[in-house]
Tab-separated table of C-alpha atoms in Angstrom:
chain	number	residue	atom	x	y	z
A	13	UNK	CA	134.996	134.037	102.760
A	14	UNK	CA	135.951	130.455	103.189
A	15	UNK	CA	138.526	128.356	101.940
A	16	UNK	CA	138.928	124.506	101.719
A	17	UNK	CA	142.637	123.228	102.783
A	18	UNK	CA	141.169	119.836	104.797
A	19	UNK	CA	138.066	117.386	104.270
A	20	UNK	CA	137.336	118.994	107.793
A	21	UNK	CA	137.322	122.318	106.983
A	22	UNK	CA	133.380	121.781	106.126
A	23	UNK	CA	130.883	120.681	109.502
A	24	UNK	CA	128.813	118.132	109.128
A	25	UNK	CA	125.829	120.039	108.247
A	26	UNK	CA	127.876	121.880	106.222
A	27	UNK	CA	129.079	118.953	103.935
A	28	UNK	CA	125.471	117.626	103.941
A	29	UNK	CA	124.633	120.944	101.829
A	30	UNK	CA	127.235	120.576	99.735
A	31	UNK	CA	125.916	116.764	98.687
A	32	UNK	CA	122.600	117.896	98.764
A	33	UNK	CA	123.295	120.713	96.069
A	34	UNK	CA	125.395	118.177	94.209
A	35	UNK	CA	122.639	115.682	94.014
A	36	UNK	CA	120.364	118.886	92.932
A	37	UNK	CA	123.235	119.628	89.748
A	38	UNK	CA	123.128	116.049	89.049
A	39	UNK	CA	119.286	116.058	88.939
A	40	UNK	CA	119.545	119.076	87.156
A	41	UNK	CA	122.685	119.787	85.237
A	42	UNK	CA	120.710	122.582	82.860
A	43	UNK	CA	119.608	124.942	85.650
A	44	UNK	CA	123.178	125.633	86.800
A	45	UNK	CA	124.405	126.355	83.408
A	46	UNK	CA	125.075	129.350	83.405
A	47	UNK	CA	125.225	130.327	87.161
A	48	UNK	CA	129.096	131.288	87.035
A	49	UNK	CA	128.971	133.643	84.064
A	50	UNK	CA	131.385	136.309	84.616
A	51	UNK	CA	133.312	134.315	86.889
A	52	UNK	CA	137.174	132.815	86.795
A	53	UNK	CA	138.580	130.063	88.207
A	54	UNK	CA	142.254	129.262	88.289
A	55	UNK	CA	143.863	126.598	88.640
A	56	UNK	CA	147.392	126.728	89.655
A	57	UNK	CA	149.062	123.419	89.293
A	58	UNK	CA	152.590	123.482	90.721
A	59	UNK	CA	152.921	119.880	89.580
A	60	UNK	CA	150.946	118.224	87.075
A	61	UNK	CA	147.886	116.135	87.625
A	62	UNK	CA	146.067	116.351	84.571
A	63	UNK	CA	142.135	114.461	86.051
A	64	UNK	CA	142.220	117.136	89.305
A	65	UNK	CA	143.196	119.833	86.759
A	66	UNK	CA	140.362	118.784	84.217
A	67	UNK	CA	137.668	117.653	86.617
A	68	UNK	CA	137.858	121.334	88.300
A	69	UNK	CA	138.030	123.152	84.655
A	70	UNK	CA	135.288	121.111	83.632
A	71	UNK	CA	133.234	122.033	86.492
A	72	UNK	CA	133.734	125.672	86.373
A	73	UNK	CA	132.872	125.231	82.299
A	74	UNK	CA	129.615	123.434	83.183
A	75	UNK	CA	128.613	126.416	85.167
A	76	UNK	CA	128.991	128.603	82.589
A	77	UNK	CA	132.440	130.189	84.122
A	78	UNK	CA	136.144	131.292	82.441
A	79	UNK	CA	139.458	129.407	83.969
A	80	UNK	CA	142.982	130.075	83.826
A	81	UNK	CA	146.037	128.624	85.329
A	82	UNK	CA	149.189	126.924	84.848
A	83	UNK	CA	150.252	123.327	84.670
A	84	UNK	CA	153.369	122.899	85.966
A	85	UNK	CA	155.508	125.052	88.377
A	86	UNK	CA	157.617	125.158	85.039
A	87	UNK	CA	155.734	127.175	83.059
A	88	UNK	CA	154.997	129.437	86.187
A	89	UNK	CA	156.593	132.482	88.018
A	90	UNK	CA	157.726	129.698	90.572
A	91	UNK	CA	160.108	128.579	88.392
A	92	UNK	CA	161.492	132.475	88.923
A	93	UNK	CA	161.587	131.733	92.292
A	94	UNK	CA	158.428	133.516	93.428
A	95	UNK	CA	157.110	132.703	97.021
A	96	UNK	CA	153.515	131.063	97.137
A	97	UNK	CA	152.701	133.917	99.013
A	98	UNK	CA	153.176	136.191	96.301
A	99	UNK	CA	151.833	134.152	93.695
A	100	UNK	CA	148.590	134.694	95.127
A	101	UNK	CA	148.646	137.776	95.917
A	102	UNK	CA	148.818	138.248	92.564
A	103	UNK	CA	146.619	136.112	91.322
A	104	UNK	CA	144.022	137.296	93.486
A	105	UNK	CA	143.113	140.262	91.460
A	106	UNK	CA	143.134	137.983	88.333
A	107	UNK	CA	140.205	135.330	89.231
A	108	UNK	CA	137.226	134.904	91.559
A	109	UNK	CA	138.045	131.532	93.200
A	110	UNK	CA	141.079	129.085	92.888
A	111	UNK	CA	142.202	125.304	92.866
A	112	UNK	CA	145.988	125.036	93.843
A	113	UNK	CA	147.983	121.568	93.582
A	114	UNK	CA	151.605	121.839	95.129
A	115	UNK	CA	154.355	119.079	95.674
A	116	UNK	CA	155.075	120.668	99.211
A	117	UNK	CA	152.382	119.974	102.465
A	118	UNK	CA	150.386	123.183	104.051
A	119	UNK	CA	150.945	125.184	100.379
A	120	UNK	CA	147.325	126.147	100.099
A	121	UNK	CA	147.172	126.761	103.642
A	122	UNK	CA	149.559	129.799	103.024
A	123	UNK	CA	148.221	130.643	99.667
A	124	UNK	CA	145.036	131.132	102.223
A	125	UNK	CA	146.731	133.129	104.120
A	126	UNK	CA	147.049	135.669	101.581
A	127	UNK	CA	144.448	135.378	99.681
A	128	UNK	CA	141.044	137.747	99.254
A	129	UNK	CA	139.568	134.908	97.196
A	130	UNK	CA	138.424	131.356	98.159
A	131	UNK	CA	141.275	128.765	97.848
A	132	UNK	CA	140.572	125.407	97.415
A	133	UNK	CA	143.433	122.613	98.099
A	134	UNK	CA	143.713	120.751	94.960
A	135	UNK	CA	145.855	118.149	96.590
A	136	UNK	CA	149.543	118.795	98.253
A	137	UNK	CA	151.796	116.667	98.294
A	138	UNK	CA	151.375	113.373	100.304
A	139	UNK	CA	149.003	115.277	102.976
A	140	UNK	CA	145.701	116.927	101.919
A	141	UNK	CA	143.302	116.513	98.718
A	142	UNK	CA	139.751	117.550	100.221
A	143	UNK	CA	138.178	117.531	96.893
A	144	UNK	CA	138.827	113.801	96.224
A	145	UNK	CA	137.010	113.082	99.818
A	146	UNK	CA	134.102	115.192	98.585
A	147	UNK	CA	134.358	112.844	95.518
A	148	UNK	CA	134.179	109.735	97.276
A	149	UNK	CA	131.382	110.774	99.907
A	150	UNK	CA	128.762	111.978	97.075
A	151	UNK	CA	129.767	108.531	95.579
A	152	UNK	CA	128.554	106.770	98.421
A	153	UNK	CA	126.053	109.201	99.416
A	154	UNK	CA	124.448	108.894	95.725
A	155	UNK	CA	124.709	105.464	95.195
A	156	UNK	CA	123.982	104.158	98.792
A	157	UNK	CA	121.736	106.747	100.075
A	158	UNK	CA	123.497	107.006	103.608
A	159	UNK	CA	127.241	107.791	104.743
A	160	UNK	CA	126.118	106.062	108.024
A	161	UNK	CA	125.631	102.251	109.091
A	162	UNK	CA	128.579	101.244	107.051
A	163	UNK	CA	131.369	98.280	107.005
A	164	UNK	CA	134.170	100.598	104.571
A	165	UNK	CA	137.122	98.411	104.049
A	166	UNK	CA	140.359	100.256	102.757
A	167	UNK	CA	142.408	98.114	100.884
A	168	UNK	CA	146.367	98.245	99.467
A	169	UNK	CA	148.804	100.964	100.465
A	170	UNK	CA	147.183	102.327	103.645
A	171	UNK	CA	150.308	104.044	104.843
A	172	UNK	CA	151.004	106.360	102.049
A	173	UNK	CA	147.528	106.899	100.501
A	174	UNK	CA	146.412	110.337	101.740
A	175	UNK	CA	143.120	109.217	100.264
A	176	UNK	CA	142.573	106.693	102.706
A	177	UNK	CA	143.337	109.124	105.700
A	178	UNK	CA	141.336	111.647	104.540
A	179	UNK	CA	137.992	109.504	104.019
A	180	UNK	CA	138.454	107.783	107.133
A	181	UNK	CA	138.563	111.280	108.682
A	182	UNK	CA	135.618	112.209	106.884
A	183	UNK	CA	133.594	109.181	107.593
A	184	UNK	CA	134.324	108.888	111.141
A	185	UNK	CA	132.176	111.733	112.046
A	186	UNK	CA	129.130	109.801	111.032
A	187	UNK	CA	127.302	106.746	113.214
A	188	UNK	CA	127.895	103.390	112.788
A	189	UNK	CA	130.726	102.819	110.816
A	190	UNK	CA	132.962	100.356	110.851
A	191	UNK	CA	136.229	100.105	109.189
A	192	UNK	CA	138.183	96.708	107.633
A	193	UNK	CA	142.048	97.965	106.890
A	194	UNK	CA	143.340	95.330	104.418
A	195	UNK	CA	147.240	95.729	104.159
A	196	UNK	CA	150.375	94.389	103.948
A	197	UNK	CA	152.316	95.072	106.915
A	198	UNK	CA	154.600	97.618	105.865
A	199	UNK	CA	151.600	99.658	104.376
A	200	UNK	CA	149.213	99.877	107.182
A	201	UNK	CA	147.334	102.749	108.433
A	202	UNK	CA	149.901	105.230	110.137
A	203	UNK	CA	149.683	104.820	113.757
A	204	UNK	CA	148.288	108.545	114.208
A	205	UNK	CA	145.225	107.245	112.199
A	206	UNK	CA	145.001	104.553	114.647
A	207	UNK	CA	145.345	106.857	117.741
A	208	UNK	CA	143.787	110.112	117.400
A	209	UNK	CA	141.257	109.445	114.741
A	210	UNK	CA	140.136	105.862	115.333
A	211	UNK	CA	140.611	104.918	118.946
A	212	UNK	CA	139.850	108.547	120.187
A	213	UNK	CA	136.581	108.561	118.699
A	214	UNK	CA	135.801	104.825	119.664
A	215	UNK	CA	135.195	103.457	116.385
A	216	UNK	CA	135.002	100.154	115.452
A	217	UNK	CA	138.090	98.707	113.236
A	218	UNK	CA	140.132	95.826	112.439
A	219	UNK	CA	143.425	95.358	110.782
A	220	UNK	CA	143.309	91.912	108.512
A	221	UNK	CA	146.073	91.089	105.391
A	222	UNK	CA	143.235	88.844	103.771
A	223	UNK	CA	140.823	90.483	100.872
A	224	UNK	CA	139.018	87.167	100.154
A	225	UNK	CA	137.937	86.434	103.621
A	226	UNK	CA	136.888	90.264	104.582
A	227	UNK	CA	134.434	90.498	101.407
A	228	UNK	CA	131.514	89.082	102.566
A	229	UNK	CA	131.616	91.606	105.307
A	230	UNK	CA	131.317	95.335	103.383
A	231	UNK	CA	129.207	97.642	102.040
A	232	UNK	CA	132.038	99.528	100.429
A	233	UNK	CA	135.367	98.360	99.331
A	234	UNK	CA	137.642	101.610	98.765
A	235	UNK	CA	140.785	99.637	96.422
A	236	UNK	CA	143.857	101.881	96.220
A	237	UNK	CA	147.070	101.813	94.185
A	238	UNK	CA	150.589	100.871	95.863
A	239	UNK	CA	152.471	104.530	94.554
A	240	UNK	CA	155.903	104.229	93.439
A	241	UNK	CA	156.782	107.374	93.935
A	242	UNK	CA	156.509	106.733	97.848
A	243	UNK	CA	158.918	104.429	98.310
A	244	UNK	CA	162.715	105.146	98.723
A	245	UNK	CA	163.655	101.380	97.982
A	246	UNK	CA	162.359	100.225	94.189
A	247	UNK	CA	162.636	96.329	95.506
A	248	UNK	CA	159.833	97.009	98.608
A	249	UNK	CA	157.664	98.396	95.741
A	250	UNK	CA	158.061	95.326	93.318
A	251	UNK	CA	157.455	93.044	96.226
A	252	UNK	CA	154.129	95.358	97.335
A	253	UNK	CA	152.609	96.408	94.598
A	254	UNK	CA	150.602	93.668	93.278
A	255	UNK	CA	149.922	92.004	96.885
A	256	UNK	CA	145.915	92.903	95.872
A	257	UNK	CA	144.493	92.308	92.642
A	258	UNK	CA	140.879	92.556	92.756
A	259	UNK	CA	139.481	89.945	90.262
A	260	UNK	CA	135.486	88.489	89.484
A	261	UNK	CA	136.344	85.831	92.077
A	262	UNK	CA	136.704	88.000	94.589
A	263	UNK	CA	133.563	90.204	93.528
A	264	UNK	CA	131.681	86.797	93.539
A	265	UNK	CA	132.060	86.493	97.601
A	266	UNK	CA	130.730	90.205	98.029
A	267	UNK	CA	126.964	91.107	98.845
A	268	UNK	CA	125.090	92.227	95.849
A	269	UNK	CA	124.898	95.694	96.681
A	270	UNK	CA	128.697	96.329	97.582
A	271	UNK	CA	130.775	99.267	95.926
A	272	UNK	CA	134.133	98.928	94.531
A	273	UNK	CA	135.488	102.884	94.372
A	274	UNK	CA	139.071	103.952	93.631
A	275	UNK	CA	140.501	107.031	93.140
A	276	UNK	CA	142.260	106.341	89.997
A	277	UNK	CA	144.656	106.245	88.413
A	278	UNK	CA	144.231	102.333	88.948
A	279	UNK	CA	147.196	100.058	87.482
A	280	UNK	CA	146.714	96.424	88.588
A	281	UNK	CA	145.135	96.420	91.453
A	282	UNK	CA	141.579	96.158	90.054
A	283	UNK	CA	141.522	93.522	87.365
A	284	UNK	CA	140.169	94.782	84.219
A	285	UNK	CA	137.446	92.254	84.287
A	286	UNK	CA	135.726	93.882	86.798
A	287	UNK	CA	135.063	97.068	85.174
A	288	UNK	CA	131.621	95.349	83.928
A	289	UNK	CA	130.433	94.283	87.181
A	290	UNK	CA	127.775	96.856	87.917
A	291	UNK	CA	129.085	96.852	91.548
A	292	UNK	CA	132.702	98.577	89.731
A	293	UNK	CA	131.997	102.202	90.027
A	294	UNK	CA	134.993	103.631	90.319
A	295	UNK	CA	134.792	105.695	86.157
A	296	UNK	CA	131.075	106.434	88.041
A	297	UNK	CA	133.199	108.652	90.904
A	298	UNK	CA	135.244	110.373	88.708
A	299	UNK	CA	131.775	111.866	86.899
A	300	UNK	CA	130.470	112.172	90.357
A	301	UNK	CA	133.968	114.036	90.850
A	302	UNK	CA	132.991	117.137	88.644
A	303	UNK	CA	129.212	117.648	90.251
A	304	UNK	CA	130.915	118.088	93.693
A	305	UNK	CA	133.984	120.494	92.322
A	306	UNK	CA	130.445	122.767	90.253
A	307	UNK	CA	128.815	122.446	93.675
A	308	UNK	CA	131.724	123.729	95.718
A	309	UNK	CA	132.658	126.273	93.303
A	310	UNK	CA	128.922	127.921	94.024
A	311	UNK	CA	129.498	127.279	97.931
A	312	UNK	CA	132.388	129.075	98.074
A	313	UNK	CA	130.884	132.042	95.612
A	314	UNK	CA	127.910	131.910	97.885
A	315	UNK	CA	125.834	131.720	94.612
A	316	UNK	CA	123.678	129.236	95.456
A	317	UNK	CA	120.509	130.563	95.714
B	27	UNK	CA	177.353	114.226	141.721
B	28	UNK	CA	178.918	117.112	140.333
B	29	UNK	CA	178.219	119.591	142.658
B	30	UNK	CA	177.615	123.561	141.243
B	31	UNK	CA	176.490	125.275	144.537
B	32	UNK	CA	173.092	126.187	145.639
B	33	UNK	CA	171.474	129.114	144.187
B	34	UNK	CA	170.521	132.402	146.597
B	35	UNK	CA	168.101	134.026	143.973
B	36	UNK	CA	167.137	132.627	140.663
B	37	UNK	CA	166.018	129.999	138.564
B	38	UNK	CA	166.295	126.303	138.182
B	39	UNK	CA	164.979	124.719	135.243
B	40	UNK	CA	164.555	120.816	136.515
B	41	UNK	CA	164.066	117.889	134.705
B	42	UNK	CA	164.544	118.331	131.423
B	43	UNK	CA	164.712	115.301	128.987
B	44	UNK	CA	168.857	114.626	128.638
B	45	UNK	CA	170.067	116.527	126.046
B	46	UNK	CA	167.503	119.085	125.912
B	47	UNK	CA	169.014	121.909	128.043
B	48	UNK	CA	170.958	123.984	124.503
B	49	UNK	CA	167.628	124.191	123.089
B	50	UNK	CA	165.754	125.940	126.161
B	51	UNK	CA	168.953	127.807	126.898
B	52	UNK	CA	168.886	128.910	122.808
B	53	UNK	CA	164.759	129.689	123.102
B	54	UNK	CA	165.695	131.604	126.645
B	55	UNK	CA	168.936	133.617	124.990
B	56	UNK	CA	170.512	132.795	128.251
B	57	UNK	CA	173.873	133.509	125.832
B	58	UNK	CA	172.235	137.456	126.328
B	59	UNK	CA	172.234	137.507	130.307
B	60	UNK	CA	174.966	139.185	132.669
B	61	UNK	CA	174.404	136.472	135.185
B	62	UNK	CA	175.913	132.958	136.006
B	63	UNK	CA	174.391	130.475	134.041
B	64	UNK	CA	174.856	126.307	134.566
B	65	UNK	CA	173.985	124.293	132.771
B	66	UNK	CA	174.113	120.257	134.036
B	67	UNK	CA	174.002	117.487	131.056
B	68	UNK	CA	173.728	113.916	132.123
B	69	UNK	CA	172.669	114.274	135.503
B	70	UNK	CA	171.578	111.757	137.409
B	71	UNK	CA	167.471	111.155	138.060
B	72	UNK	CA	165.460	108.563	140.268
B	73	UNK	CA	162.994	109.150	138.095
B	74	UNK	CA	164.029	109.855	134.567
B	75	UNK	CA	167.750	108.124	134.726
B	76	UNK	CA	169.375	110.656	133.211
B	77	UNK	CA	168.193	114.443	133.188
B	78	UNK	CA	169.693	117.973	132.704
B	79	UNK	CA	169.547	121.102	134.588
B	80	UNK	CA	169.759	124.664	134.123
B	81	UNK	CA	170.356	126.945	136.768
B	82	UNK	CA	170.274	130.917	136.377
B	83	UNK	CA	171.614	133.218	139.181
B	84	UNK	CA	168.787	135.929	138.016
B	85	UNK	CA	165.675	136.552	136.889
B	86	UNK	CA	163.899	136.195	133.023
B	87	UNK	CA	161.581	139.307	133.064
B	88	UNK	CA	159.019	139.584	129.720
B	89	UNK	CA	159.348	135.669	129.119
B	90	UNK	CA	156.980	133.029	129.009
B	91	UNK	CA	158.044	130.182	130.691
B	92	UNK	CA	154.882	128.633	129.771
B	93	UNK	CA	156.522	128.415	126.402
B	94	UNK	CA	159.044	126.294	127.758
B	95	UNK	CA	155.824	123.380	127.779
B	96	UNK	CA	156.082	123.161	124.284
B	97	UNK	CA	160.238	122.034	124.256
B	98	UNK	CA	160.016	119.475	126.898
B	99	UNK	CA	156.636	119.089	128.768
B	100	UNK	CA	158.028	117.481	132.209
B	101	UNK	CA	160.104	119.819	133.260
B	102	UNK	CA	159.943	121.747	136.596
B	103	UNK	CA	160.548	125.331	137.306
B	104	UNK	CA	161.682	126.370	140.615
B	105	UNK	CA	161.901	130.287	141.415
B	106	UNK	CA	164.424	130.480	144.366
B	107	UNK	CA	164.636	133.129	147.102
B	108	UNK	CA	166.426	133.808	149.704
B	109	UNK	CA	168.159	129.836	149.470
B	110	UNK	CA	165.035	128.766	149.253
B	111	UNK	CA	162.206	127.546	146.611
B	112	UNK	CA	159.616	129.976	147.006
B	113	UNK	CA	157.841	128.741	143.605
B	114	UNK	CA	157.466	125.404	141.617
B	115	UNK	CA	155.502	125.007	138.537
B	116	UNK	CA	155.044	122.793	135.688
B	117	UNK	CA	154.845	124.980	132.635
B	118	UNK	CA	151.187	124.317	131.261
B	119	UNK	CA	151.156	123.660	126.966
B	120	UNK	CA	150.178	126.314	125.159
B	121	UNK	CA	147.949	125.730	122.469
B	122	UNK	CA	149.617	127.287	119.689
B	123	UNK	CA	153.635	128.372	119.837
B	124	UNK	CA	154.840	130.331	116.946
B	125	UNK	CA	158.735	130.510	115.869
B	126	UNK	CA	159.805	128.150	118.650
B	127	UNK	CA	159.257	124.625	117.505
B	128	UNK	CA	160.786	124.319	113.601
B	129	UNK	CA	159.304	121.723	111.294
B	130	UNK	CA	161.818	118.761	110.382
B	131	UNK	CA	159.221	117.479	107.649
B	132	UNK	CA	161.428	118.149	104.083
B	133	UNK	CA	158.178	117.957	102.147
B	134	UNK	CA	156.234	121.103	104.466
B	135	UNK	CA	156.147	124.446	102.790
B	136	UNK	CA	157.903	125.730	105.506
B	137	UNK	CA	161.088	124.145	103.942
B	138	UNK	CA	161.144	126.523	101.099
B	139	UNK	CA	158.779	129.663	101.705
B	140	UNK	CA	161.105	132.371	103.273
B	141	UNK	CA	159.593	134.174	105.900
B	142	UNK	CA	156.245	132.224	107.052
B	143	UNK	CA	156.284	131.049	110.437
B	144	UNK	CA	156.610	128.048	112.193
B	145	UNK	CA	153.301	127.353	114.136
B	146	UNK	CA	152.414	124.708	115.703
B	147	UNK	CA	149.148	123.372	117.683
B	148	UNK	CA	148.391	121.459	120.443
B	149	UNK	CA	146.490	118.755	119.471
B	150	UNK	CA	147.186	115.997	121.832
B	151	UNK	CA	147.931	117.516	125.585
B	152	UNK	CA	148.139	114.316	127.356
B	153	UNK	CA	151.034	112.978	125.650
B	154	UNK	CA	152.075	116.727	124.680
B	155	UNK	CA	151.998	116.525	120.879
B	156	UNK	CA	152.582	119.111	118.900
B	157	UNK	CA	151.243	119.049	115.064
B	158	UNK	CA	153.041	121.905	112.424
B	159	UNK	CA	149.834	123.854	110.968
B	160	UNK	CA	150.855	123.506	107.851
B	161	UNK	CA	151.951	119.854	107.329
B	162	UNK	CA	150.154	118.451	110.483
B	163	UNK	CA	153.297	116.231	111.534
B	164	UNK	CA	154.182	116.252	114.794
B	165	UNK	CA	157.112	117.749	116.408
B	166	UNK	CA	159.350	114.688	117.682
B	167	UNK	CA	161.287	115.931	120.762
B	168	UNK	CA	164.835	114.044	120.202
């Protein structure tokens, strides 16, 4: 039995399956129908994110499967005071597989810990959120046909965006890729990103504060939103958060064949302008979001063949 | 320098990082043992400026003072015999200690679920960094 707490919990080879059978659902949505019947996911949601919640309920629906959860640690036995541990212990007997969002870092990890069925880390806290990596490499894989020989620029908060740590985990396992970090100073990539993923593994990457100028450069352009929530002081926000806007200018010094991805919810930092430009497929991703969520589901039931 | 006598049998703990020594003397439970214990803060180093010492008149059967590698991982240990150093190692890191190192990170689950452990790995041995398993920050030595 396996579970998924990090992007790296899957090899190489391993995540190269998991796209393929993706691409394979999104070929063929009707053959996997039904391949979950008699099977329950739940999704336990200590704090409320209602697209992860959705995207994995819809997933487990498309393949014919039953879920059941919570929402919010509220209306929960957490709220009781009941350890993770327990929780799952519990819950265990109830479902097959399950999706678990918690505010606190390494949650799922112990909910694995415990469990006899296949957790999945629905995102916790500011650290982990595997499934959204998953999201943004079919993305790529689908639309560009390769997840090597790339120039991936990362642009906005690059400090607190676990997003952004987690694909440039993901991506640095494969050849050729070079990364453009577009920040602010006070948001750049933490210097552990810099240490032991980038300069250990001898990858290519520079650290510019100018969008305009980097555009002509990348295949992918990975925008991100400055989060509120992250910051302790409201005025460093208000002077952050709109340092990016990507507008049609911009988009008109990029190569034709670019990407634009985000992993919404996107508030100014993509103009709304852009959401034409065929290049804009960040509404694309979140579709792409459910085939990978139906294709790990199967992985982790081993009911793929 | 202070001067607290040469040791005829025993252990000194050398070069640890000033202001370190209560937390190795807390992880040994040198509070438990019959013997003399000293314990030098502030002393002075050629190499490190400022350093502190332990020094047990004894001996630690059962415990691993590999562990120590994971507190502070330049210090020496010198088993003494006789007057004289008859053994001095550098404690190697362990890959993984358990219940020694605690997570300071407020937003690990380790800051609310009773009774897990505190692990933490090894995943940078040059510069001796330790990561919690759960969170993945690393320890910071103080």
């Amino acid at each position: 039995m396996k579970h998924i707490i990090s992007p790296t919990d899957l090899t190489v080879t391993e995540l190269s399956e998991l796209l393929d059978l993706a691409e394979e659902i999104i070929r063929e949505p009707k053959k996997y129908s039904d391949v979950c019947r008699g099977k329950k996911l739940a999704t336990l949601f200590f704090e409320p994110s209602t697209r992860t919640r959705l995207s994995f309920e819809a997933a487990m629906l498309n393949l014919g499967g039953n879920i059941l959860g919570f929402s919010s640690a509220d209306s929960s036995s957490a709220a009781k005071g009941e350890s993770i541990a327990d929780t799952i212990r519990v819950i265990s007997s109830y479902a097959d597989i399950c999706a678990i969002r918690h505010p606190k870092e390494g949650a799922p990890f112990v909910a694995s810990v415990h469990s006899t069925i296949p957790v999945i880390n629905a995102g916790d806290g500011g650290h982990n959120h595997p499934t959204q990596t998953f999201t943004d490499l079919l993305t790529i894989k689908n639309l560009k046909g390769r997840l090597d020989n790339l120039c991936v620029g990362f642009c906005g908060d690059l400090k607190f965006g676990r997003t952004v740590h987690s694909l440039i985990n993901a991506l640095a396992r494969y050849d050729n890729i070079k990364f453009i970090l577009i920040s602010p100073d006070e948001l750049r990539v933490p210097t552990y990103i810099r240490k032991e993923v980038l300069e250990a593994n001898q990858i290519e990457y520079q650290e510019v504060r100018n969008l305009e100028e980097s555009m002509p450069e990348l295949d992918l352009l990975y925008m991100t939103r400055v989060q509120k929530e992250r910051f302790f002081n409201e005025e460093d926000y208000v002077r952050l958060k709109d340092t990016y806007i990507l507008d049609t200018k911009k988009m008109s010094y990029a190569k034709q064949d670019m990407l634009v991805l985000h992993p919404l919810p996107r508030v100014n930092e993509i103009s709304t302008e852009v959401d034409d430009d065929p290049r804009a497929v960040y509404f694309k991703q979140a579709e792409y979001g459910v085939y990978v969520r139906m294709a790990l589901i199967m992985k982790l039931l081993e009911l793929e063949e | 320098m202070l001067n607290i006598g040469v040791l005829n049998q025993g252990i000194v703990i050398d070069h640890i990082k000033a202001g370190g020594a209560m937390k190795i003397y807390t992880y040994l439970n040198l509070e438990n043992l019959d013997c003399s214990v000293a314990i030098i803060k502030n002393a002075k180093s050629n190499f490190m400026g400022k350093k502190d010492i332990i020094k047990i008149e004894g001996t630690l059967d059962g415990i691993n003072l590999d562990m120590l590698g994971a507190l502070d991982h330049k210090i020496t240990i010198n088993i003494i015999e006789n007057g004289v150093i008859i053994e001095k190692k550098n404690p190697d890191l362990p890959k993984t200690v358990t219940n020694i190192l605690k997570c300071k990170n407020p937003r690990c689950i380790t800051s609310v679920e009773q009774g897990i452990p505190h692990t933490f790995k090894l995943t940078d041995r040059e510069n001796g960094v330790y990561r919690c398993v759960y969170c993945e920050q690393a320890f910071e030595r103080r």
